[in-house]
C-alpha positions as MATLAB code, in Angstrom:
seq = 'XXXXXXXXXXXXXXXXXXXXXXXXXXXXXXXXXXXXXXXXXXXXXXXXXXXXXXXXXXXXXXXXXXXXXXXXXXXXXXXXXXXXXXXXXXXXXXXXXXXXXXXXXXXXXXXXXXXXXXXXXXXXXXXXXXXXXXXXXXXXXXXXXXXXXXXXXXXXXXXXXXXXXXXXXXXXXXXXXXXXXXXXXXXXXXXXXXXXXXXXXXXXXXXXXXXXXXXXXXXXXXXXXXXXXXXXXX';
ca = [
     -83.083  -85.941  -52.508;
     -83.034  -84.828  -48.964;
     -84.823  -86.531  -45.665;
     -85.882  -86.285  -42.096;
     -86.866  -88.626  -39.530;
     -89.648  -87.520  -37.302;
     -92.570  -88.935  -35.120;
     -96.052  -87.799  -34.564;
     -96.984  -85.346  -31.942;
    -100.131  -85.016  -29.747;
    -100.027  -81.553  -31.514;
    -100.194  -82.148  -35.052;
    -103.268  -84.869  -34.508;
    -107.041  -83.865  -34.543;
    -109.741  -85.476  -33.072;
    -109.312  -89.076  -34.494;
    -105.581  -89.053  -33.327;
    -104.487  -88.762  -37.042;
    -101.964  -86.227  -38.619;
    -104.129  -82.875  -39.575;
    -104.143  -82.151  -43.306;
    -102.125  -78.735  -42.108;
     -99.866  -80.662  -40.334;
     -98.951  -82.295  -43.199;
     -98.562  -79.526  -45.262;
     -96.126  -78.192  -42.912;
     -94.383  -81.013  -42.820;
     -93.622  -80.671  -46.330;
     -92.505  -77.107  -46.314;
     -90.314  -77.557  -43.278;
     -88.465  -80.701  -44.955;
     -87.806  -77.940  -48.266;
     -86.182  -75.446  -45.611;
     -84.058  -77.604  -43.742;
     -82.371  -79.102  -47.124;
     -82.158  -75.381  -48.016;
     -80.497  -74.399  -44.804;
     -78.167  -77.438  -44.683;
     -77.265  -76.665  -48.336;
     -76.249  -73.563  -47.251;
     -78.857  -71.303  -48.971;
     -81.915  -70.967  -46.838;
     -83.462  -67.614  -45.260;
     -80.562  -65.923  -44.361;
     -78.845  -66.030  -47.845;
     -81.966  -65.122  -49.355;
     -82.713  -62.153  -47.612;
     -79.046  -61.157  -47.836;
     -79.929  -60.561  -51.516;
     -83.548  -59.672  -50.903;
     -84.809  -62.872  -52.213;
     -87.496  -65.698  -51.223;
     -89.204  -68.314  -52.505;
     -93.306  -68.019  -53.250;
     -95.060  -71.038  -53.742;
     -97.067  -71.436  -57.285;
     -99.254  -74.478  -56.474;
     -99.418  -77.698  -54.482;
    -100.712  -80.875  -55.826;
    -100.736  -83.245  -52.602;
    -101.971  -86.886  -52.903;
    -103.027  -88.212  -49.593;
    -102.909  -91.916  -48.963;
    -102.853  -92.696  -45.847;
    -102.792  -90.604  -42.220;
    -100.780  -91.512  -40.140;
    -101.703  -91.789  -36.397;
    -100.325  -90.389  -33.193;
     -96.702  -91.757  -31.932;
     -96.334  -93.057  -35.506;
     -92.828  -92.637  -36.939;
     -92.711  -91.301  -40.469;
     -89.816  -90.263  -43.287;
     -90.367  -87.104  -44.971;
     -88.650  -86.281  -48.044;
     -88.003  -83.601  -51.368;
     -86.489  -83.298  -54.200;
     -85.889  -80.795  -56.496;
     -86.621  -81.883  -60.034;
     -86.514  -78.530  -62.613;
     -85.064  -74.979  -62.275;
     -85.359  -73.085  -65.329;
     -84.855  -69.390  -64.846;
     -87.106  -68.310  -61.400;
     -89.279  -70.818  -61.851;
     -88.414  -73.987  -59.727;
     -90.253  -77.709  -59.574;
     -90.178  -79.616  -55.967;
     -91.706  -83.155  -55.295;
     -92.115  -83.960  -51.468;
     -93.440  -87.336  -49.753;
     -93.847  -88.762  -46.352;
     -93.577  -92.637  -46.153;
     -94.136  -95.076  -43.132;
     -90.537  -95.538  -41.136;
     -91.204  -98.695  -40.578;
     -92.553 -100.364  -43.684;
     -91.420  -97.642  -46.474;
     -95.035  -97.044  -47.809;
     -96.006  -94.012  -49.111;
     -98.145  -91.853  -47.279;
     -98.685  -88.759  -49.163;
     -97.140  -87.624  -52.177;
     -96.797  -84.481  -53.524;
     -95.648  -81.563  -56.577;
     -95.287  -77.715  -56.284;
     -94.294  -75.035  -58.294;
     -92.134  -71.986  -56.758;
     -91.502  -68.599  -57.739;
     -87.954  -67.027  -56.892;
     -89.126  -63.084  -55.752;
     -86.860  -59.781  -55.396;
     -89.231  -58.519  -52.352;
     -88.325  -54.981  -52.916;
     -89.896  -55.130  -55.872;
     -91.748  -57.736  -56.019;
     -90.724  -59.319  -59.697;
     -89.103  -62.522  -60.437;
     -85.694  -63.001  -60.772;
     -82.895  -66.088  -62.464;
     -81.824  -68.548  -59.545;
     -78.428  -67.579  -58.142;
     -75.714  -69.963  -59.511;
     -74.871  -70.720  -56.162;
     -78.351  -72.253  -56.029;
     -77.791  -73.608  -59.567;
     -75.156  -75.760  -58.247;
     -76.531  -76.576  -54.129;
     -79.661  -78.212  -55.393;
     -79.043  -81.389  -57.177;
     -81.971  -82.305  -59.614;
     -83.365  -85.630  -59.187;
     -85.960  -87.677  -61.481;
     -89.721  -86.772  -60.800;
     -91.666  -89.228  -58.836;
     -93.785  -91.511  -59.743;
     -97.585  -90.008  -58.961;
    -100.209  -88.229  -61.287;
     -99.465  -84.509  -62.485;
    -102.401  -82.434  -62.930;
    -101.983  -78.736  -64.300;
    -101.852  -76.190  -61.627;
    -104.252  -73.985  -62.884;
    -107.590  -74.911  -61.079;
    -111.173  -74.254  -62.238;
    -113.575  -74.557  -59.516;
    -117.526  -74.435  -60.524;
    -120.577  -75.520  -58.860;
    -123.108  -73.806  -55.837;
    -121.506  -70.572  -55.074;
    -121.808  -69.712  -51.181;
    -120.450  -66.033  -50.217;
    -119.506  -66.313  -46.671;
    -118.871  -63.773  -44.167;
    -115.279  -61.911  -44.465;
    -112.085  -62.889  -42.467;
    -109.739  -60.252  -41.446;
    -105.436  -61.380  -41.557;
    -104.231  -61.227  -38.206;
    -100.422  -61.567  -37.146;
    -100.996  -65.217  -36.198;
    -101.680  -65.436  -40.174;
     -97.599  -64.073  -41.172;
     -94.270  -66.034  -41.611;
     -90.889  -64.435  -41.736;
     -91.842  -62.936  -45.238;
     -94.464  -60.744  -43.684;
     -97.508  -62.589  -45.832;
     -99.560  -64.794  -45.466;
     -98.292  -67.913  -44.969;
     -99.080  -71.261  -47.130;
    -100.580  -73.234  -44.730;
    -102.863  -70.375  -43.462;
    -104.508  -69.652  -46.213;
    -105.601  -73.822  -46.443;
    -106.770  -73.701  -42.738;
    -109.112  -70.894  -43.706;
    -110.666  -72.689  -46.501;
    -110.581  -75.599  -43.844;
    -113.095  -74.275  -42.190;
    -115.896  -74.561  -44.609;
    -115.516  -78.375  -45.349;
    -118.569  -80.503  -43.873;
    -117.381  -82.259  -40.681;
    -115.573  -85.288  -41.014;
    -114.331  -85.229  -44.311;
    -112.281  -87.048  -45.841;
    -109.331  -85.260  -48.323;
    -107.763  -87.580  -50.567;
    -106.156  -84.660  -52.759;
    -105.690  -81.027  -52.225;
    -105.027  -78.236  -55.049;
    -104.062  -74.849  -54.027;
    -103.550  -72.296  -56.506;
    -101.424  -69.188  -55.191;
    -102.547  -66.149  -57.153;
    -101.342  -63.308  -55.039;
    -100.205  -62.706  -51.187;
    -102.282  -61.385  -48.482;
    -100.661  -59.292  -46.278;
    -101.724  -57.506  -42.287;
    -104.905  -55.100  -43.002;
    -106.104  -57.375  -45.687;
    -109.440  -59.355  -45.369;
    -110.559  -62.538  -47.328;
    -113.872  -62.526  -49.070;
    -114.302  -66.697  -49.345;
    -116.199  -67.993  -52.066;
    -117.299  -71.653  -50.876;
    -118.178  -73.856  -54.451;
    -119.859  -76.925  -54.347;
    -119.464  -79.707  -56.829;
    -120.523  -83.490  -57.030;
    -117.119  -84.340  -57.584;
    -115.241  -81.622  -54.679;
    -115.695  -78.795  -52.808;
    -113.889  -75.776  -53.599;
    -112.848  -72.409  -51.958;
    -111.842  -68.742  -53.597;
    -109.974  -66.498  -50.857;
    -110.730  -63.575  -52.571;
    -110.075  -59.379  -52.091;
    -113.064  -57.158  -52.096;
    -112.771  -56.179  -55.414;
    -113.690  -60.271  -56.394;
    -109.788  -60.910  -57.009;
    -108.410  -64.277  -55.466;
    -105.951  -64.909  -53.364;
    -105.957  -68.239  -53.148;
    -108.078  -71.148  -54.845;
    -107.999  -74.456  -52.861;
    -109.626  -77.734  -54.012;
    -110.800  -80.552  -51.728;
    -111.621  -83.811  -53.105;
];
């Protein structure tokens, strides 16, 4: 297990003073970095063997917001690695009274990014990340089936602002894109993302927005009616 103290910015709050969804999700992928740097096997050993980490999924289970100048806890563990396939749990908590505010499960793909094809976890990774029991939270299958209204909407292009380090798309972007179709106001209490494949500079999303009594749902897809990305609001 592995944590970090922080406190709310001005920055990461929208217009009710509460901690974007994004916010959060970046949160959570920071907290997986820094234990991976401390440990001694973050971006710099990675790319020293052409390596990195591509997110499967997220499952994220939203309790509660917190609000501006609130102090929160957030923390991951590592609970499988079998082969390149690796299984991460994340939460944030209050600081002050321990409660859970968001919970959360992902799936991660180790990459060779010259080629592009999975590869077996170094043993030096083997033995830095210490496996830890699950938590305690519901564990839906990260495939996601979205049906309903079908919306085409007009195309996006990637910009620069869109890349991380790994010259894709990064995770959070793709979510703030499908962000911007949700009616205003509401209210996530779980987010699905299913990863399919990365969008790099010069590519353009084709979003799919699919409306259902019980969600609303978003394909990032190519031109050719491939996805990206498939996020799930609810």
């Amino acid at each position: 297990m592995y944590e970090f103290e922080s406190r709310i910015r001005y920055s990461e709050v929208g217009l009710d003073q509460k901690l974007r969804y994004t916010a959060l999700m970046n949160y959570l992928q920071d907290c997986s970095t820094f234990q991976s740097e401390d440990l001694g096997i973050g971006l710099e050993y990675l790319y020293n063997f052409d390596l990195a980490w591509v997110v499967n999924s997220w499952q994220i289970d939203i309790i509660r917001l917190p609000k501006l100048g609130d102090r929160v806890i957030i923390g991951t563990l590592p609970y499988k690695l079998k082969g390149f396939i690796g299984y991460r749990n994340f939460y944030m908590k209050d600081a002050e009274s321990g409660e859970y505010l968001a919970k959360a499960n992902s799936v991660w793909t180790l990459i060779n990014l010259k080629d592009v094809k999975p590869v077996k976890a170094t043993q030096e990774m083997i033995d830095a990340y210490v496996l830890s029991e699950p938590i305690d939270m519901e564990y839906l299958d990260r495939k996601i089936t979205l049906t309903g209204k079908e919306n085409r909407m007009e195309p996006i292009s990637v910009t620069r602002d869109n890349l991380d380090s790994n010259n894709h798309v990064n995770n959070e972007q793709y979510i703030q894109i499908a962000m911007r179709y949700l009616p205003e106001g509401y209210k996530i209490n779980r987010l699905l993302v299913e990863y399919k494949k990365s969008a790099y500079l010069g590519d353009s999303f084709y979003p799919v927005l699919i409306e259902n009594d019980d969600y609303i749902g978003v394909s990032l897809d190519d031109s050719d009616g491939d996805t990206f990305v498939k996020v799930r609001f609810s």
